[in-house]
C-alpha positions as MATLAB code, in Angstrom:
seq = 'MWIARAMAGATVLLWAASYLWSKTLLTWLDPIAAAEARFVISALVLLAIALPKGGALSALRKNWLGYLLLGVIGITTFQLLLFFALEHTTAVNSAVIMALTPALTMVGAALFLGEPFGGRAALGMAIAVAGALLAVLGDSPAGLAGFTLDRGEPLALLAAGCMAFYTVASRRLLPKDV';
ca = [
     -20.634  -30.780    2.791;
     -18.562  -33.907    3.478;
     -16.376  -33.164    0.435;
     -15.457  -29.749    1.829;
     -14.611  -31.275    5.216;
     -12.546  -34.025    3.590;
     -10.649  -31.448    1.534;
     -10.052  -29.305    4.633;
      -8.794  -32.375    6.500;
      -6.523  -33.343    3.617;
      -5.138  -29.800    3.545;
      -4.296  -29.938    7.254;
      -2.573  -33.308    6.849;
      -0.582  -32.201    3.806;
       0.402  -28.926    5.483;
       1.592  -30.740    8.613;
       3.445  -33.374    6.607;
       5.219  -30.702    4.555;
       7.602  -30.011    7.454;
       8.627  -33.656    7.572;
       8.970  -33.808    3.790;
      11.034  -30.622    3.791;
      13.327  -31.970    6.507;
      13.791  -35.156    4.445;
      14.395  -33.132    1.277;
      17.261  -31.360    3.038;
      19.127  -34.687    3.266;
      19.439  -34.542   -0.546;
      19.549  -30.819   -1.281;
      20.878  -27.723    0.423;
      18.251  -25.108    1.451;
      18.748  -22.919   -1.621;
      18.451  -25.831   -4.077;
      15.401  -27.132   -2.185;
      13.708  -23.733   -2.449;
      14.572  -23.514   -6.156;
      13.094  -26.968   -6.789;
       9.915  -26.045   -4.932;
       9.523  -22.789   -6.865;
      10.080  -24.386  -10.278;
       7.573  -27.172   -9.630;
       5.028  -24.731   -8.152;
       5.446  -22.241  -10.993;
       4.885  -24.916  -13.622;
       1.730  -26.163  -11.903;
       0.362  -22.635  -11.383;
       1.098  -21.638  -14.974;
      -0.647  -24.756  -16.229;
      -3.716  -23.738  -14.215;
      -3.649  -19.951  -14.803;
      -2.707  -19.566  -18.467;
      -5.664  -21.432  -19.996;
      -8.070  -19.342  -17.904;
      -6.649  -16.095  -19.284;
      -6.161  -12.781  -17.550;
      -3.077  -13.878  -15.623;
      -0.676  -11.795  -17.710;
      -2.775   -8.618  -17.550;
      -3.102   -8.959  -13.761;
       0.666   -9.404  -13.576;
       1.276   -6.315  -15.716;
      -1.013   -4.151  -13.560;
       0.255   -5.350  -10.183;
       3.832   -6.432  -10.868;
       5.412   -4.364   -8.075;
       3.069   -5.772   -5.433;
       3.606   -9.304   -6.706;
       7.380   -8.780   -6.701;
       7.465   -7.491   -3.117;
       5.098  -10.197   -1.876;
       7.004  -12.867   -3.781;
      10.441  -11.841   -2.527;
       9.530  -11.370    1.146;
       6.416  -13.460    1.631;
       7.345  -16.470   -0.470;
      11.071  -16.605   -1.311;
      12.468  -15.267    1.965;
       9.882  -17.275    3.919;
      10.829  -20.518    2.168;
      14.584  -19.953    2.433;
      14.353  -19.097    6.136;
      12.205  -22.166    6.762;
      14.603  -24.497    4.926;
      17.585  -23.023    6.790;
      15.640  -23.383   10.063;
      14.944  -27.036    9.296;
      18.668  -27.573    8.819;
      19.245  -26.553   12.446;
      16.147  -27.700   14.322;
      13.469  -30.339   14.242;
      10.467  -30.383   11.946;
       8.243  -30.339   15.032;
       9.847  -27.190   16.432;
       9.571  -25.476   13.066;
       5.916  -26.434   12.727;
       5.122  -25.249   16.256;
       6.808  -21.909   15.663;
       5.106  -21.532   12.293;
       1.813  -22.040   14.137;
       2.442  -18.562   15.564;
       1.838  -17.063   12.104;
      -1.840  -16.254   12.814;
      -0.830  -14.383   15.976;
       1.838  -12.422   14.094;
      -0.658  -11.725   11.317;
      -3.167  -10.451   13.859;
      -0.589   -8.038   15.305;
       0.428   -6.898   11.821;
      -3.185   -6.350   10.778;
      -3.790   -4.276   13.917;
      -0.656   -2.164   13.375;
      -0.755   -1.677    9.601;
      -4.406   -2.114    8.625;
      -6.040   -0.702   11.745;
      -8.011   -3.867   12.435;
      -9.389   -4.131   15.973;
      -7.428   -6.106   18.518;
      -9.756   -7.056   21.368;
      -9.262   -8.775   24.688;
     -10.261  -12.224   23.411;
      -7.779  -11.904   20.559;
      -5.024  -10.893   22.991;
      -5.847  -13.838   25.265;
      -5.806  -16.264   22.336;
      -2.487  -14.877   21.158;
      -0.979  -15.155   24.656;
      -2.078  -18.805   24.870;
      -0.628  -19.539   21.413;
       2.718  -17.941   22.268;
       2.895  -19.706   25.659;
       2.084  -23.049   24.014;
       4.762  -22.562   21.380;
       7.341  -21.611   24.013;
       6.481  -24.651   26.112;
       6.623  -26.968   23.122;
       9.912  -25.638   21.752;
      11.809  -24.928   24.964;
      10.493  -28.002   26.733;
      12.171  -30.371   24.262;
      15.580  -30.180   25.921;
      16.573  -32.537   28.764;
      17.007  -29.497   30.993;
      13.469  -28.381   30.185;
      12.479  -24.757   30.436;
      15.132  -24.093   33.074;
      17.835  -24.848   30.494;
      16.329  -22.344   28.027;
      18.011  -23.827   24.996;
      17.253  -22.653   21.509;
      18.813  -24.184   18.444;
      19.910  -21.850   15.682;
      16.857  -22.884   13.705;
      14.133  -21.564   16.015;
      14.856  -17.843   15.434;
      14.986  -18.549   11.683;
      11.598  -20.271   11.856;
      10.207  -17.267   13.755;
      11.520  -14.940   11.046;
       9.904  -17.216    8.445;
       6.596  -16.924   10.297;
       7.044  -13.148   10.257;
       7.538  -13.254    6.478;
       4.321  -15.216    6.059;
       2.478  -12.756    8.313;
       3.874   -9.898    6.218;
       2.635  -11.624    3.063;
      -0.864  -12.002    4.458;
      -1.152   -8.426    5.736;
       0.666   -6.712    2.854;
      -1.329   -8.519    0.174;
      -4.439   -6.709    1.430;
      -2.628   -3.376    1.095;
      -0.621   -3.948   -2.107;
      -3.094   -5.785   -4.343;
      -6.518   -4.727   -5.565;
      -9.538   -6.381   -3.955;
     -10.374   -8.408   -7.086;
      -6.954  -10.116   -7.219;
];
């Protein structure tokens, strides 16, 4: 049990740190080169894991269109938007906005998958959105009254929308066993 909790904790720390690492990476690479580097490294690691287990190529052949759509919108567009957002705003603002992904996913699942959207879910989503607005808009010296958004915040919100699309669409586009 403690191993699972330690792994979950490590995942949270690595996920949170990824925004800082990405912001630092952008001091050396432009957003497109940074995304390319991430995809090449990730692809090599995933291939090293998937190919020895077998079945990866047949799954790809059967579901290539779904993988292509999910990969272009949910992974590539997400990553590019996030790197461009980090060029124009802080890592903290990007992370806070990306924390809205579960709320966007919940709305998408209700609209496109017909999942129920109850009062508690709506309240939780309202609190999440209000917290993100306070965190992002409250970082300027003028505070909320100044209502300042950098160019990066809308890009981060679009990135969160891409990740929500990926989560919802994967349930519709891929078979249950994938």
